[in-house]
Short mmCIF file of C-alpha atoms and ligand atoms in Angstrom, two decimals:
data_model
loop_
_atom_site.label_atom_id
_atom_site.label_comp_id
_atom_site.label_asym_id
_atom_site.label_seq_id
_atom_site.Cartn_x
_atom_site.Cartn_y
_atom_site.Cartn_z
CA MET A 438 0.00 0.00 0.00
CA TYR A 439 1.37 3.41 -0.95
CA ILE A 440 1.23 6.37 1.40
CA PHE A 441 -0.04 9.81 0.45
CA VAL A 442 0.06 12.72 2.87
CA ASP A 443 -3.30 14.35 3.58
CA THR A 444 -2.45 18.02 4.11
CA ALA A 445 -2.07 21.34 2.30
CA ASN A 446 0.70 22.49 4.63
CA THR A 447 3.85 22.64 2.52
CA ASP A 448 6.20 22.47 5.56
CA GLU A 449 4.54 19.19 6.59
CA ILE A 450 4.70 17.90 3.02
CA ARG A 451 8.40 18.81 2.75
CA GLU A 452 9.17 17.10 6.05
CA ALA A 453 7.21 13.93 5.20
CA ALA A 454 8.74 13.84 1.70
CA SER A 455 12.23 14.01 3.24
CA TRP A 456 11.49 10.69 5.01
CA GLY A 457 11.15 9.09 1.58
CA ILE A 458 7.72 7.58 2.27
CA VAL A 459 5.39 9.89 0.35
CA SER A 460 4.01 8.82 -3.05
CA GLY A 461 1.40 11.57 -3.38
CA VAL A 462 -0.59 14.32 -1.67
CA THR A 463 -4.29 14.92 -1.14
CA THR A 464 -5.80 18.27 -0.29
CA ASN A 465 -9.40 19.31 0.22
CA PRO A 466 -11.10 22.72 0.53
CA SER A 467 -10.95 22.65 4.35
CA LEU A 468 -7.22 21.83 4.37
CA ILE A 469 -6.51 24.58 1.82
CA ALA A 470 -8.62 27.10 3.78
CA LYS A 471 -6.65 26.28 6.95
CA GLU A 472 -3.44 27.46 5.28
CA GLY A 473 -4.86 30.91 4.40
CA ARG A 474 -2.92 30.98 1.13
CA ASP A 475 -3.86 31.17 -2.56
CA PHE A 476 -5.15 27.75 -3.71
CA LYS A 477 -3.29 27.49 -7.01
CA THR A 478 -0.03 28.81 -5.53
CA VAL A 479 -0.14 26.10 -2.85
CA VAL A 480 -0.96 23.35 -5.34
CA LYS A 481 1.85 24.45 -7.66
CA GLU A 482 4.29 24.52 -4.75
CA ILE A 483 3.30 20.97 -3.77
CA THR A 484 4.05 19.72 -7.30
CA GLY A 485 7.61 20.93 -6.78
CA ILE A 486 7.97 18.92 -3.55
CA VAL A 487 6.40 15.54 -4.35
CA ASP A 488 6.69 13.69 -7.64
CA GLY A 489 3.35 11.87 -7.52
CA SER A 490 -0.38 12.39 -7.70
CA ILE A 491 -1.46 15.71 -6.11
CA SER A 492 -5.22 15.92 -5.57
CA ALA A 493 -6.80 19.37 -5.91
CA GLU A 494 -10.56 19.68 -5.44
CA VAL A 495 -13.08 21.53 -7.61
CA MET A 496 -15.65 23.81 -5.96
CA ALA A 497 -18.40 24.08 -8.62
CA ASP A 498 -21.67 22.17 -8.10
CA ASP A 499 -22.45 21.59 -11.77
CA ALA A 500 -20.58 19.38 -14.23
CA GLU A 501 -19.80 22.23 -16.59
CA GLY A 502 -18.18 24.26 -13.79
CA MET A 503 -16.27 21.24 -12.46
CA ILE A 504 -14.95 20.44 -15.94
CA ALA A 505 -13.77 24.04 -16.45
CA GLU A 506 -12.08 24.11 -13.01
CA GLY A 507 -10.64 20.65 -13.59
CA ARG A 508 -9.05 21.65 -16.91
CA GLU A 509 -7.60 24.79 -15.32
CA LEU A 510 -6.11 22.88 -12.37
CA ALA A 511 -4.79 20.08 -14.59
CA ALA A 512 -2.94 22.70 -16.66
CA ILE A 513 -0.83 23.63 -13.59
CA HIS A 514 1.15 20.36 -13.69
CA PRO A 515 0.77 16.85 -15.20
CA ASN A 516 0.72 15.32 -11.69
CA ILE A 517 -2.46 17.15 -10.66
CA THR A 518 -5.41 14.84 -10.02
CA ILE A 519 -8.81 16.51 -10.04
CA LYS A 520 -10.75 15.74 -6.90
CA ILE A 521 -14.48 15.65 -7.55
CA PRO A 522 -17.31 15.01 -5.08
CA MET A 523 -19.50 11.90 -5.48
CA THR A 524 -22.61 13.41 -7.08
CA GLU A 525 -24.39 12.90 -10.41
CA GLU A 526 -22.85 16.15 -11.67
CA GLY A 527 -19.49 15.04 -10.33
CA LEU A 528 -19.59 11.79 -12.28
CA LYS A 529 -20.55 13.64 -15.47
CA ALA A 530 -17.40 15.71 -14.99
CA VAL A 531 -15.30 12.59 -14.29
CA HIS A 532 -16.61 11.02 -17.50
CA VAL A 533 -15.57 14.03 -19.60
CA LEU A 534 -12.22 14.69 -17.90
CA SER A 535 -11.16 11.02 -18.00
CA LYS A 536 -11.64 11.02 -21.79
CA GLU A 537 -9.21 13.95 -21.91
CA ASP A 538 -6.68 11.86 -19.96
CA ILE A 539 -7.06 14.09 -16.92
CA LYS A 540 -6.74 12.03 -13.72
CA THR A 541 -9.67 12.19 -11.29
CA ASN A 542 -10.20 11.26 -7.65
CA VAL A 543 -13.85 10.86 -6.62
CA THR A 544 -14.12 11.98 -3.03
CA LEU A 545 -16.68 11.73 -0.22
CA ILE A 546 -17.27 8.06 -0.95
CA PHE A 547 -19.13 6.31 1.86
CA SER A 548 -20.33 3.09 0.20
CA ALA A 549 -19.12 0.45 -2.23
CA ALA A 550 -22.05 1.29 -4.51
CA GLN A 551 -20.75 4.84 -4.85
CA ALA A 552 -17.24 3.54 -5.53
CA LEU A 553 -18.50 1.22 -8.29
CA LEU A 554 -20.33 4.08 -10.02
CA ALA A 555 -17.29 6.37 -9.77
CA ALA A 556 -15.03 3.68 -11.21
CA ARG A 557 -17.39 3.02 -14.11
CA ALA A 558 -17.52 6.76 -14.87
CA GLY A 559 -13.76 6.59 -15.39
CA ALA A 560 -12.30 7.72 -12.05
CA SER A 561 -8.58 7.10 -11.64
CA TYR A 562 -9.02 7.00 -7.85
CA VAL A 563 -11.86 6.66 -5.35
CA SER A 564 -11.56 8.02 -1.82
CA PRO A 565 -13.69 6.16 0.74
CA PHE A 566 -13.70 8.03 4.10
CA VAL A 567 -12.95 5.60 6.91
CA GLY A 568 -12.90 7.92 9.94
CA ARG A 569 -16.10 9.80 9.12
CA LEU A 570 -17.96 6.47 8.83
CA ASP A 571 -16.54 5.33 12.19
CA ASP A 572 -17.66 8.67 13.65
CA ILE A 573 -21.31 7.87 12.93
CA GLY A 574 -21.09 4.33 14.29
CA ASN A 575 -20.52 2.56 10.95
CA GLU A 576 -17.47 0.45 10.22
CA GLY A 577 -15.38 2.41 7.73
CA LEU A 578 -13.09 -0.53 7.18
CA ARG A 579 -15.96 -2.71 5.90
CA VAL A 580 -16.45 -0.26 3.02
CA ILE A 581 -12.75 -0.51 2.14
CA GLU A 582 -12.97 -4.32 2.22
CA ASP A 583 -16.08 -4.33 0.01
CA ILE A 584 -14.55 -2.03 -2.56
CA VAL A 585 -11.32 -4.07 -2.66
CA THR A 586 -13.34 -7.28 -3.20
CA ILE A 587 -15.57 -5.82 -5.89
CA PHE A 588 -12.76 -4.12 -7.82
CA ALA A 589 -10.67 -7.31 -7.75
CA LEU A 590 -13.61 -9.52 -8.80
CA HIS A 591 -14.42 -7.31 -11.78
CA GLU A 592 -10.84 -6.35 -12.65
CA ILE A 593 -11.49 -2.66 -12.11
CA GLY A 594 -8.28 -0.65 -12.36
CA THR A 595 -9.46 2.38 -10.34
CA LYS A 596 -7.15 2.81 -7.34
CA ILE A 597 -8.58 2.89 -3.82
CA ILE A 598 -7.33 5.71 -1.59
CA ALA A 599 -8.35 5.06 2.03
CA ALA A 600 -9.12 8.57 3.32
CA SER A 601 -10.22 10.18 6.57
CA ILE A 602 -7.52 8.26 8.40
CA ARG A 603 -7.37 9.07 12.11
CA THR A 604 -4.97 6.54 13.67
CA PRO A 605 -1.98 4.32 12.83
CA MET A 606 -4.35 1.34 13.29
CA HIS A 607 -6.55 2.72 10.49
CA VAL A 608 -3.48 2.68 8.24
CA LEU A 609 -2.65 -0.94 9.10
CA ASP A 610 -6.27 -2.08 8.80
CA CYS A 611 -6.54 -0.48 5.36
CA ALA A 612 -3.24 -2.07 4.28
CA ARG A 613 -4.49 -5.48 5.43
CA ALA A 614 -7.78 -4.94 3.63
CA GLY A 615 -5.92 -4.29 0.37
CA ALA A 616 -6.38 -0.54 -0.19
CA ASP A 617 -3.93 0.66 -2.86
CA ILE A 618 -3.13 3.87 -0.99
CA ALA A 619 -3.83 5.45 2.39
CA THR A 620 -3.80 9.22 2.58
CA VAL A 621 -2.53 9.99 6.04
CA PRO A 622 -2.50 13.25 8.03
CA PHE A 623 0.97 14.41 9.09
CA GLY A 624 0.20 13.89 12.80
CA VAL A 625 -0.77 10.26 12.20
CA LEU A 626 2.41 9.66 10.16
CA LYS A 627 4.46 10.97 13.10
CA LYS A 628 2.65 8.58 15.44
CA MET A 629 3.50 5.67 13.13
CA PHE A 630 7.19 6.19 13.90
CA ARG A 631 6.82 5.83 17.63
CA HIS A 632 7.31 2.70 19.69
CA PRO A 633 8.46 2.74 23.32
CA LEU A 634 10.74 -0.25 22.72
CA THR A 635 12.52 1.66 19.93
CA ASP A 636 13.17 4.59 22.30
CA GLN A 637 14.26 2.24 25.08
CA GLY A 638 16.50 0.33 22.69
CA ILE A 639 18.24 3.48 21.46
CA ALA A 640 18.81 4.67 25.05
CA GLN A 641 20.21 1.27 26.07
CA PHE A 642 22.55 1.05 23.06
CA LYS A 643 23.88 4.54 23.84
CA LYS A 644 24.37 3.71 27.51
CA ASP A 645 26.19 0.41 26.82
CA TRP A 646 28.42 2.17 24.27
CA GLU A 647 29.30 4.97 26.66
CA ASP A 648 29.74 2.66 29.69
CA ALA A 649 32.28 0.66 27.67
CA GLY A 650 34.14 3.90 27.00
CA LEU A 651 33.71 3.53 23.22
CA LYS A 652 33.98 6.60 21.00
C1 E4P B 874 -8.89 13.09 1.70
O1 E4P B 874 -9.03 12.88 0.54
C2 E4P B 874 -9.98 13.65 2.53
O2 E4P B 874 -10.29 14.92 2.13
C3 E4P B 874 -9.60 13.61 3.98
O3 E4P B 874 -8.93 12.40 4.25
C4 E4P B 874 -10.76 13.82 4.91
O4 E4P B 874 -10.37 13.58 6.23
P1 E4P B 874 -11.23 14.05 7.50
O5 E4P B 874 -12.45 13.20 7.56
O6 E4P B 874 -10.32 13.82 8.66
O7 E4P B 874 -11.55 15.49 7.27
#
């Protein structure tokens, strides 16, 4: 499973990219708004940091508007993936943009049925939201498992991005379930590094080295 970083903060993206683990970036309107910077400037900057899919979301409600925004964003850099919400208008836009070889990521997916429709419309990626389903007492992971099963059974090439990841366990569960990618917030990536036995081990190695008078 590949790891994308789920943030519009370019310092976080730079830091995560320096660890060598980042294959792409996802942003959304809330993440962009949090940065208080110009949308296109941020997206362009990200393309200079990570050589992989960079999702940038359209804001129009109608297909025509989404297609226009999608073409404009795609012109910024070949790695831009157009993030489009899971609506009828959204899928119309996916259908048109995919024929123009513009990559699309259908977002706000909460069921396997939605994922199947998005894939058939030509989506390059689907983004099922694990955490938001858990938040309302559903099992987000079950949706990932269903989509993985259905896409494998019908040889659907659309990639599954497990989104709305809240914990390191979410990442592992999605990897076990067979998601192609997990898009992970910076804070969760940092938590994935930590293990008390690693810290203890480092401290012990240092102590033994120093006690033996080694340089
Ligand atoms: C990514 O594509 C989504 O926009 C993001 O993972 C949503 O996460 P949230 O539910 O924590 O806002």
